[in-house]
PDB file of C-alpha atoms in Angstrom:
ATOM      1  CA  MET A  17       0.000   0.000   0.000  1.00 78.00           C
ATOM      2  CA  PRO A  18       1.582   3.330  -1.018  1.00 85.00           C
ATOM      3  CA  ARG A  19       2.203   6.022   1.581  1.00 89.00           C
ATOM      4  CA  PHE A  20       1.583   9.579   0.467  1.00 94.00           C
ATOM      5  CA  ASP A  21       3.973  11.187   2.952  1.00 94.00           C
ATOM      6  CA  GLY A  22       4.193  14.947   2.530  1.00 96.00           C
ATOM      7  CA  ILE A  23       1.483  15.044  -0.151  1.00 97.00           C
ATOM      8  CA  ARG A  24      -1.076  17.806   0.374  1.00 98.00           C
ATOM      9  CA  ALA A  25      -2.643  17.873  -3.096  1.00 98.00           C
ATOM     10  CA  PHE A  26      -3.234  15.783  -6.199  1.00 98.00           C
ATOM     11  CA  ILE A  27      -3.349  16.767  -9.861  1.00 98.00           C
ATOM     12  CA  ILE A  28      -5.596  14.175 -11.477  1.00 98.00           C
ATOM     13  CA  ASP A  29      -6.139  13.247 -15.110  1.00 97.00           C
ATOM     14  CA  MET A  30      -9.706  12.385 -16.138  1.00 95.00           C
ATOM     15  CA  ASP A  31      -9.953  10.321 -19.359  1.00 89.00           C
ATOM     16  CA  GLY A  32      -8.773   6.802 -18.571  1.00 91.00           C
ATOM     17  CA  VAL A  33      -8.543   7.567 -14.851  1.00 97.00           C
ATOM     18  CA  LEU A  34     -12.064   8.595 -13.831  1.00 97.00           C
ATOM     19  CA  TRP A  35     -13.962   7.341 -16.885  1.00 94.00           C
ATOM     20  CA  GLU A  36     -13.813   5.798 -20.336  1.00 87.00           C
ATOM     21  CA  GLY A  37     -15.875   7.949 -22.672  1.00 82.00           C
ATOM     22  CA  ARG A  38     -19.350   8.105 -21.126  1.00 87.00           C
ATOM     23  CA  ARG A  39     -18.711   5.241 -18.679  1.00 91.00           C
ATOM     24  CA  PRO A  40     -17.504   6.046 -15.153  1.00 95.00           C
ATOM     25  CA  LEU A  41     -14.812   3.758 -13.871  1.00 96.00           C
ATOM     26  CA  PRO A  42     -15.594   1.727 -10.732  1.00 95.00           C
ATOM     27  CA  GLY A  43     -14.994   3.496  -7.437  1.00 96.00           C
ATOM     28  CA  LEU A  44     -15.395   7.041  -8.758  1.00 97.00           C
ATOM     29  CA  ALA A  45     -17.549   8.328  -5.886  1.00 96.00           C
ATOM     30  CA  GLU A  46     -15.433   6.512  -3.277  1.00 97.00           C
ATOM     31  CA  PHE A  47     -12.270   8.079  -4.690  1.00 98.00           C
ATOM     32  CA  PHE A  48     -13.573  11.626  -4.310  1.00 98.00           C
ATOM     33  CA  ALA A  49     -14.960  10.832  -0.876  1.00 97.00           C
ATOM     34  CA  ALA A  50     -11.496   9.627   0.194  1.00 97.00           C
ATOM     35  CA  LEU A  51      -9.872  12.822  -1.158  1.00 98.00           C
ATOM     36  CA  ARG A  52     -12.317  15.006   0.763  1.00 97.00           C
ATOM     37  CA  ALA A  53     -12.085  12.941   3.948  1.00 97.00           C
ATOM     38  CA  GLY A  54      -8.293  13.123   3.860  1.00 96.00           C
ATOM     39  CA  GLY A  55      -8.305  16.900   3.428  1.00 97.00           C
ATOM     40  CA  TYR A  56      -6.443  16.692   0.130  1.00 97.00           C
ATOM     41  CA  ARG A  57      -6.770  19.553  -2.313  1.00 98.00           C
ATOM     42  CA  PHE A  58      -7.004  18.545  -5.952  1.00 98.00           C
ATOM     43  CA  ILE A  59      -7.268  19.774  -9.506  1.00 98.00           C
ATOM     44  CA  LEU A  60      -8.666  17.663 -12.315  1.00 98.00           C
ATOM     45  CA  ALA A  61      -6.186  18.470 -15.086  1.00 98.00           C
ATOM     46  CA  THR A  62      -6.970  17.024 -18.481  1.00 94.00           C
ATOM     47  CA  ASN A  63      -5.156  17.233 -21.790  1.00 92.00           C
ATOM     48  CA  ASN A  64      -8.557  16.936 -23.471  1.00 89.00           C
ATOM     49  CA  ALA A  65      -9.294  20.481 -24.660  1.00 93.00           C
ATOM     50  CA  SER A  66     -12.648  19.803 -26.291  1.00 91.00           C
ATOM     51  CA  GLN A  67     -14.943  20.508 -23.340  1.00 93.00           C
ATOM     52  CA  THR A  68     -15.493  23.478 -21.063  1.00 96.00           C
ATOM     53  CA  PRO A  69     -15.096  23.267 -17.275  1.00 97.00           C
ATOM     54  CA  GLU A  70     -18.896  23.520 -16.994  1.00 97.00           C
ATOM     55  CA  GLN A  71     -19.298  20.457 -19.198  1.00 96.00           C
ATOM     56  CA  TYR A  72     -16.893  18.503 -16.999  1.00 97.00           C
ATOM     57  CA  LEU A  73     -18.784  19.632 -13.887  1.00 97.00           C
ATOM     58  CA  ALA A  74     -22.037  18.412 -15.442  1.00 97.00           C
ATOM     59  CA  LYS A  75     -20.460  15.078 -16.409  1.00 96.00           C
ATOM     60  CA  LEU A  76     -19.171  14.535 -12.886  1.00 97.00           C
ATOM     61  CA  ALA A  77     -22.525  15.565 -11.411  1.00 97.00           C
ATOM     62  CA  GLY A  78     -24.142  12.913 -13.603  1.00 96.00           C
ATOM     63  CA  PHE A  79     -21.845  10.387 -11.932  1.00 96.00           C
ATOM     64  CA  GLY A  80     -22.836  11.665  -8.473  1.00 96.00           C
ATOM     65  CA  VAL A  81     -19.692  13.716  -7.829  1.00 97.00           C
ATOM     66  CA  GLY A  82     -19.643  17.451  -7.109  1.00 97.00           C
ATOM     67  CA  VAL A  83     -16.556  19.600  -7.732  1.00 97.00           C
ATOM     68  CA  ALA A  84     -15.956  23.345  -8.046  1.00 97.00           C
ATOM     69  CA  ARG A  85     -15.061  25.093 -11.300  1.00 97.00           C
ATOM     70  CA  ASP A  86     -11.599  26.037 -10.041  1.00 97.00           C
ATOM     71  CA  GLU A  87     -10.930  22.335  -9.368  1.00 98.00           C
ATOM     72  CA  VAL A  88     -10.943  21.719 -13.140  1.00 98.00           C
ATOM     73  CA  LEU A  89      -8.107  22.730 -15.481  1.00 98.00           C
ATOM     74  CA  THR A  90      -8.148  21.806 -19.172  1.00 97.00           C
ATOM     75  CA  SER A  91      -5.230  22.092 -21.549  1.00 97.00           C
ATOM     76  CA  ALA A  92      -7.285  24.717 -23.416  1.00 97.00           C
ATOM     77  CA  GLN A  93      -7.477  26.843 -20.264  1.00 98.00           C
ATOM     78  CA  ALA A  94      -3.778  26.325 -19.606  1.00 98.00           C
ATOM     79  CA  ALA A  95      -2.922  27.348 -23.167  1.00 98.00           C
ATOM     80  CA  ALA A  96      -5.094  30.478 -22.967  1.00 98.00           C
ATOM     81  CA  LEU A  97      -3.582  31.474 -19.601  1.00 97.00           C
ATOM     82  CA  TYR A  98      -0.040  30.883 -20.851  1.00 97.00           C
ATOM     83  CA  LEU A  99      -0.618  32.900 -24.027  1.00 98.00           C
ATOM     84  CA  ARG A 100      -2.404  35.757 -22.241  1.00 97.00           C
ATOM     85  CA  ARG A 101       0.730  36.328 -20.163  1.00 96.00           C
ATOM     86  CA  ARG A 102       2.634  36.855 -23.423  1.00 97.00           C
ATOM     87  CA  TYR A 103       0.129  38.471 -25.802  1.00 98.00           C
ATOM     88  CA  PRO A 104      -2.212  41.438 -25.222  1.00 97.00           C
ATOM     89  CA  ALA A 105      -5.992  41.260 -25.131  1.00 95.00           C
ATOM     90  CA  GLY A 106      -7.432  41.469 -28.623  1.00 98.00           C
ATOM     91  CA  THR A 107      -4.678  39.384 -30.234  1.00 98.00           C
ATOM     92  CA  ARG A 108      -6.139  37.576 -33.266  1.00 98.00           C
ATOM     93  CA  VAL A 109      -6.265  33.797 -32.895  1.00 98.00           C
ATOM     94  CA  PHE A 110      -7.494  31.140 -35.304  1.00 98.00           C
ATOM     95  CA  PRO A 111      -8.710  28.209 -33.183  1.00 98.00           C
ATOM     96  CA  ILE A 112      -9.154  24.596 -34.153  1.00 98.00           C
ATOM     97  CA  GLY A 113     -11.185  23.061 -31.363  1.00 97.00           C
ATOM     98  CA  GLU A 114     -14.546  22.679 -29.758  1.00 96.00           C
ATOM     99  CA  ALA A 115     -16.260  24.759 -27.089  1.00 96.00           C
ATOM    100  CA  GLY A 116     -13.449  24.180 -24.594  1.00 96.00           C
ATOM    101  CA  VAL A 117     -10.849  25.868 -26.799  1.00 98.00           C
ATOM    102  CA  ARG A 118     -13.047  28.714 -27.985  1.00 97.00           C
ATOM    103  CA  GLN A 119     -14.365  29.567 -24.507  1.00 97.00           C
ATOM    104  CA  ALA A 120     -10.908  29.485 -22.897  1.00 98.00           C
ATOM    105  CA  LEU A 121      -9.455  31.858 -25.495  1.00 98.00           C
ATOM    106  CA  ALA A 122     -12.449  34.217 -25.366  1.00 98.00           C
ATOM    107  CA  GLU A 123     -12.311  34.358 -21.552  1.00 97.00           C
ATOM    108  CA  GLN A 124      -8.712  35.568 -21.786  1.00 98.00           C
ATOM    109  CA  GLY A 125      -9.676  38.361 -24.191  1.00 98.00           C
ATOM    110  CA  PHE A 126      -8.409  36.957 -27.479  1.00 98.00           C
ATOM    111  CA  SER A 127     -10.161  37.827 -30.758  1.00 98.00           C
ATOM    112  CA  LEU A 128     -11.159  34.649 -32.622  1.00 98.00           C
ATOM    113  CA  THR A 129     -10.903  34.614 -36.407  1.00 98.00           C
ATOM    114  CA  ASP A 130     -13.006  32.560 -38.826  1.00 97.00           C
ATOM    115  CA  LEU A 131     -12.451  30.240 -41.761  1.00 98.00           C
ATOM    116  CA  TYR A 132     -10.097  31.577 -44.424  1.00 97.00           C
ATOM    117  CA  GLU A 133      -9.437  34.800 -42.531  1.00 96.00           C
ATOM    118  CA  THR A 134      -5.737  35.628 -42.585  1.00 93.00           C
ATOM    119  CA  GLY A 135      -3.652  37.805 -40.310  1.00 96.00           C
ATOM    120  CA  ALA A 136      -4.000  35.701 -37.155  1.00 98.00           C
ATOM    121  CA  GLU A 137      -1.027  36.044 -34.819  1.00 98.00           C
ATOM    122  CA  LEU A 138      -1.715  32.672 -33.221  1.00 98.00           C
ATOM    123  CA  VAL A 139      -3.120  29.331 -34.335  1.00 98.00           C
ATOM    124  CA  VAL A 140      -4.260  27.258 -31.357  1.00 98.00           C
ATOM    125  CA  VAL A 141      -5.157  23.620 -31.989  1.00 98.00           C
ATOM    126  CA  GLY A 142      -7.108  21.344 -29.655  1.00 97.00           C
ATOM    127  CA  MET A 143      -9.264  18.263 -30.102  1.00 92.00           C
ATOM    128  CA  ASP A 144     -12.003  18.952 -32.641  1.00 95.00           C
ATOM    129  CA  ARG A 145     -14.536  16.303 -33.615  1.00 92.00           C
ATOM    130  CA  GLY A 146     -15.824  18.704 -36.279  1.00 95.00           C
ATOM    131  CA  LEU A 147     -12.396  18.919 -37.925  1.00 96.00           C
ATOM    132  CA  SER A 148     -12.607  19.740 -41.641  1.00 97.00           C
ATOM    133  CA  TRP A 149     -10.446  20.409 -44.665  1.00 97.00           C
ATOM    134  CA  ASP A 150     -11.347  24.097 -44.389  1.00 98.00           C
ATOM    135  CA  LYS A 151     -10.143  24.326 -40.769  1.00 98.00           C
ATOM    136  CA  LEU A 152      -6.867  22.616 -41.613  1.00 98.00           C
ATOM    137  CA  ALA A 153      -6.418  24.837 -44.666  1.00 98.00           C
ATOM    138  CA  THR A 154      -7.046  28.034 -42.661  1.00 98.00           C
ATOM    139  CA  ALA A 155      -4.604  26.945 -39.968  1.00 98.00           C
ATOM    140  CA  THR A 156      -1.993  26.052 -42.582  1.00 98.00           C
ATOM    141  CA  LEU A 157      -2.339  29.384 -44.390  1.00 98.00           C
ATOM    142  CA  ASN A 158      -1.954  31.368 -41.166  1.00 98.00           C
ATOM    143  CA  ILE A 159       0.996  29.361 -39.866  1.00 98.00           C
ATOM    144  CA  ARG A 160       2.768  29.641 -43.215  1.00 98.00           C
ATOM    145  CA  ALA A 161       2.141  33.402 -43.068  1.00 98.00           C
ATOM    146  CA  GLY A 162       3.924  33.617 -39.700  1.00 98.00           C
ATOM    147  CA  ALA A 163       1.318  32.866 -37.016  1.00 98.00           C
ATOM    148  CA  ALA A 164       2.676  31.125 -33.924  1.00 98.00           C
ATOM    149  CA  PHE A 165       1.553  27.472 -33.868  1.00 98.00           C
ATOM    150  CA  VAL A 166       0.333  26.257 -30.453  1.00 98.00           C
ATOM    151  CA  GLY A 167      -1.019  22.827 -29.523  1.00 98.00           C
ATOM    152  CA  THR A 168      -3.076  22.397 -26.394  1.00 97.00           C
ATOM    153  CA  ASN A 169      -1.749  18.847 -25.999  1.00 94.00           C
ATOM    154  CA  PRO A 170       0.239  16.238 -27.962  1.00 91.00           C
ATOM    155  CA  ASP A 171      -1.774  13.073 -27.213  1.00 86.00           C
ATOM    156  CA  ARG A 172      -1.575  10.923 -30.337  1.00 86.00           C
ATOM    157  CA  THR A 173      -4.406   8.689 -29.089  1.00 80.00           C
ATOM    158  CA  ILE A 174      -7.285   8.849 -26.607  1.00 75.00           C
ATOM    159  CA  PRO A 175      -9.196   6.069 -24.800  1.00 68.00           C
ATOM    160  CA  THR A 176     -12.926   5.847 -25.534  1.00 72.00           C
ATOM    161  CA  GLU A 177     -15.684   3.389 -24.708  1.00 72.00           C
ATOM    162  CA  ARG A 178     -15.097   1.937 -28.207  1.00 82.00           C
ATOM    163  CA  GLY A 179     -11.351   1.591 -27.718  1.00 81.00           C
ATOM    164  CA  ILE A 180      -8.260   3.686 -28.485  1.00 81.00           C
ATOM    165  CA  THR A 181      -8.646   6.266 -31.254  1.00 84.00           C
ATOM    166  CA  HIS A 182      -6.684   9.230 -32.633  1.00 87.00           C
ATOM    167  CA  GLY A 183      -6.014  12.305 -30.516  1.00 89.00           C
ATOM    168  CA  ASN A 184      -4.921  15.898 -30.982  1.00 93.00           C
ATOM    169  CA  GLY A 185      -1.312  14.914 -31.602  1.00 94.00           C
ATOM    170  CA  ALA A 186      -2.336  13.305 -34.880  1.00 95.00           C
ATOM    171  CA  VAL A 187      -3.807  16.636 -36.057  1.00 96.00           C
ATOM    172  CA  LEU A 188      -0.710  18.549 -34.932  1.00 98.00           C
ATOM    173  CA  ALA A 189       1.421  16.113 -36.923  1.00 97.00           C
ATOM    174  CA  ALA A 190      -0.618  16.792 -40.068  1.00 96.00           C
ATOM    175  CA  LEU A 191      -0.236  20.568 -39.671  1.00 98.00           C
ATOM    176  CA  GLN A 192       3.468  20.244 -38.929  1.00 98.00           C
ATOM    177  CA  ALA A 193       3.854  18.216 -42.124  1.00 98.00           C
ATOM    178  CA  ALA A 194       1.988  20.902 -44.091  1.00 98.00           C
ATOM    179  CA  THR A 195       3.867  23.884 -42.644  1.00 98.00           C
ATOM    180  CA  ASP A 196       7.295  22.599 -41.564  1.00 98.00           C
ATOM    181  CA  VAL A 197       6.615  24.355 -38.229  1.00 98.00           C
ATOM    182  CA  LYS A 198       6.766  22.460 -34.924  1.00 98.00           C
ATOM    183  CA  PRO A 199       3.987  23.416 -32.479  1.00 98.00           C
ATOM    184  CA  LEU A 200       4.550  24.816 -29.005  1.00 97.00           C
ATOM    185  CA  ILE A 201       2.897  22.316 -26.655  1.00 97.00           C
ATOM    186  CA  ILE A 202       1.220  23.541 -23.455  1.00 97.00           C
ATOM    187  CA  GLY A 203      -0.352  20.362 -22.078  1.00 96.00           C
ATOM    188  CA  LYS A 204       1.316  17.299 -20.636  1.00 95.00           C
ATOM    189  CA  PRO A 205       4.108  16.097 -20.885  1.00 96.00           C
ATOM    190  CA  GLU A 206       5.335  19.685 -20.930  1.00 96.00           C
ATOM    191  CA  PRO A 207       5.407  20.992 -17.342  1.00 96.00           C
ATOM    192  CA  THR A 208       3.474  24.219 -18.071  1.00 96.00           C
ATOM    193  CA  MET A 209       0.058  22.823 -17.217  1.00 96.00           C
ATOM    194  CA  TYR A 210       1.343  21.294 -13.976  1.00 97.00           C
ATOM    195  CA  HIS A 211       2.961  24.613 -13.032  1.00 97.00           C
ATOM    196  CA  ILE A 212      -0.375  26.409 -13.506  1.00 97.00           C
ATOM    197  CA  ALA A 213      -2.150  23.751 -11.415  1.00 98.00           C
ATOM    198  CA  LEU A 214       0.433  24.046  -8.626  1.00 98.00           C
ATOM    199  CA  GLU A 215      -0.023  27.841  -8.583  1.00 97.00           C
ATOM    200  CA  ARG A 216      -3.769  27.382  -8.255  1.00 97.00           C
ATOM    201  CA  LEU A 217      -3.369  24.821  -5.462  1.00 98.00           C
ATOM    202  CA  GLY A 218      -0.853  26.959  -3.595  1.00 98.00           C
ATOM    203  CA  VAL A 219       1.615  24.100  -3.095  1.00 98.00           C
ATOM    204  CA  GLY A 220       5.107  23.253  -4.286  1.00 98.00           C
ATOM    205  CA  PRO A 221       6.048  20.281  -6.483  1.00 98.00           C
ATOM    206  CA  ALA A 222       7.201  18.246  -3.475  1.00 98.00           C
ATOM    207  CA  GLU A 223       3.759  18.597  -1.870  1.00 98.00           C
ATOM    208  CA  ALA A 224       1.710  17.357  -4.839  1.00 98.00           C
ATOM    209  CA  ALA A 225       1.413  14.140  -6.816  1.00 98.00           C
ATOM    210  CA  ALA A 226      -0.015  13.527 -10.263  1.00 98.00           C
ATOM    211  CA  ILE A 227      -2.435  10.678 -11.002  1.00 98.00           C
ATOM    212  CA  GLY A 228      -2.705   9.570 -14.619  1.00 98.00           C
ATOM    213  CA  ASP A 229      -3.036   6.685 -17.044  1.00 95.00           C
ATOM    214  CA  ARG A 230      -0.340   7.644 -19.576  1.00 92.00           C
ATOM    215  CA  LEU A 231       3.394   7.276 -19.078  1.00 96.00           C
ATOM    216  CA  ASP A 232       4.188   9.541 -22.037  1.00 93.00           C
ATOM    217  CA  THR A 233       2.081  12.506 -20.846  1.00 93.00           C
ATOM    218  CA  ASP A 234       0.841  12.341 -17.233  1.00 96.00           C
ATOM    219  CA  ILE A 235       3.876  10.625 -15.716  1.00 98.00           C
ATOM    220  CA  LEU A 236       6.553  12.244 -17.867  1.00 98.00           C
ATOM    221  CA  GLY A 237       4.982  15.662 -17.306  1.00 97.00           C
ATOM    222  CA  ALA A 238       5.005  15.126 -13.544  1.00 98.00           C
ATOM    223  CA  ALA A 239       8.689  14.203 -13.656  1.00 98.00           C
ATOM    224  CA  ARG A 240       9.493  17.339 -15.647  1.00 98.00           C
ATOM    225  CA  ALA A 241       7.590  19.407 -13.078  1.00 98.00           C
ATOM    226  CA  GLY A 242       9.519  17.798 -10.196  1.00 98.00           C
ATOM    227  CA  MET A 243       6.504  15.926  -8.831  1.00 98.00           C
ATOM    228  CA  ARG A 244       5.805  12.401  -7.684  1.00 98.00           C
ATOM    229  CA  SER A 245       3.275  10.437  -9.714  1.00 98.00           C
ATOM    230  CA  LEU A 246       0.865   7.518  -9.607  1.00 98.00           C
ATOM    231  CA  LEU A 247      -0.008   5.434 -12.673  1.00 98.00           C
ATOM    232  CA  VAL A 248      -3.397   3.703 -12.832  1.00 98.00           C
ATOM    233  CA  LEU A 249      -3.841   0.854 -15.290  1.00 97.00           C
ATOM    234  CA  THR A 250      -7.335   1.671 -16.554  1.00 95.00           C
ATOM    235  CA  GLY A 251      -6.278   3.736 -19.570  1.00 90.00           C
ATOM    236  CA  VAL A 252      -3.536   3.700 -22.175  1.00 88.00           C
ATOM    237  CA  SER A 253      -0.321   2.579 -20.417  1.00 93.00           C
ATOM    238  CA  GLN A 254       0.077  -0.960 -19.105  1.00 95.00           C
ATOM    239  CA  PRO A 255       2.775  -2.739 -17.020  1.00 96.00           C
ATOM    240  CA  ALA A 256       4.625  -3.897 -20.138  1.00 97.00           C
ATOM    241  CA  ASP A 257       5.158  -0.244 -21.099  1.00 97.00           C
ATOM    242  CA  LEU A 258       7.104   0.602 -17.927  1.00 97.00           C
ATOM    243  CA  ALA A 259      10.407  -0.843 -19.120  1.00 96.00           C
ATOM    244  CA  GLY A 260      10.683   1.554 -22.049  1.00 93.00           C
ATOM    245  CA  ALA A 261       9.244   4.642 -20.368  1.00 96.00           C
ATOM    246  CA  GLU A 262      11.260   7.859 -20.259  1.00 97.00           C
ATOM    247  CA  ALA A 263      10.005   8.526 -16.713  1.00 98.00           C
ATOM    248  CA  GLN A 264       8.862   6.050 -14.086  1.00 98.00           C
ATOM    249  CA  PRO A 265       5.880   6.604 -11.777  1.00 98.00           C
ATOM    250  CA  THR A 266       6.436   6.684  -8.046  1.00 98.00           C
ATOM    251  CA  TRP A 267       3.522   4.294  -7.570  1.00 98.00           C
ATOM    252  CA  VAL A 268       1.469   1.952  -9.778  1.00 98.00           C
ATOM    253  CA  LEU A 269      -2.057   0.870  -8.799  1.00 98.00           C
ATOM    254  CA  ASP A 270      -4.762  -0.952 -10.702  1.00 97.00           C
ATOM    255  CA  ASP A 271      -7.443   1.746 -10.562  1.00 98.00           C
ATOM    256  CA  ILE A 272      -8.989   4.578  -8.554  1.00 98.00           C
ATOM    257  CA  GLN A 273     -10.627   2.066  -6.244  1.00 97.00           C
ATOM    258  CA  ALA A 274      -7.149   1.018  -5.163  1.00 97.00           C
ATOM    259  CA  VAL A 275      -6.139   4.675  -4.843  1.00 98.00           C
ATOM    260  CA  ALA A 276      -9.172   5.328  -2.624  1.00 97.00           C
ATOM    261  CA  ARG A 277      -8.147   2.459  -0.358  1.00 96.00           C
ATOM    262  CA  ALA A 278      -4.609   3.827  -0.127  1.00 96.00           C
ATOM    263  CA  LEU A 279      -5.925   7.310   0.725  1.00 96.00           C
ATOM    264  CA  ALA A 280      -8.193   5.902   3.403  1.00 92.00           C
ATOM    265  CA  ALA A 281      -5.320   3.945   4.921  1.00 87.00           C
TER     266      ALA A 281
END
C-alpha cells in the first residue's frame, strides 16, 4: 500500500482515470470521498481540450460527484492562460477546437478569427470532432504566413468506450507536415500545465502528486515538473510499457478504487 507522505494535493487526469468515454470507472464516488475525507486539495487536469469546465462539472454531477469550477483545469485553459501572459488582449487567434478551446481563449480576451481569414497572430489547436479540410487549410495558411503554432496537448491517441482512437497529436502532426513548423505544446508532458495547477493549489512540487493513465504525458509531465506520480492501469499505459518509459511513476495501482483504499489507509 503506497504512503503519500508529505502530499497535500493531487493533480488528477480524467480520461482513462475517472472514466472511459461516457462510462464512469468503478470506485469514482469513493475516490472523491477519500480525497475530501483526507483533506487533500485537488485539480482535475486534463489534456482533453474539447470541453469546457462547466461540461466537466455536469459530467461529474451525472456520476454523483460534485466539484468546483476552479478544481478543473483543461489544456485549453492552460494554453489560454499561458498565451495571455505573453500576448495582449485582442490578439487575433485562429482556433481549431470545440467549445473548450473557444471559450478558454475568449475568456482571456483573445479575438477569434473565422475560416479563411488571414492575419492571425496565433493558431491554437485542440481536439475537434468537427475537424474539416477548411479548418486545416485556414490553420496552414496562417501558420505559413507567420502565425505562432500552439497545440493544447500532444496526445496521439485517446481512450474511448469503443477503444483507443486518434487524438490531438495526430492533427498537430498533419499541420506540422503541411507547414514545416513544430507546435509549441502547453499540455502534458510539458510541465506548463502542472505549473499552472500548482499555482492554483498553492503548493510546491514536493507537496503534490499527479495521477494519470499515460506514461508519455501524465507521468513524464510530472517528472518534468519535479513531482511524484501515480499510474493507474485503466487507460492507455500498461505494465509492459514501464520498461521503455522515459520517466517512471512513483507508484502503480490498478485503478482509482485502489487509490481510494490507499488514501483511506
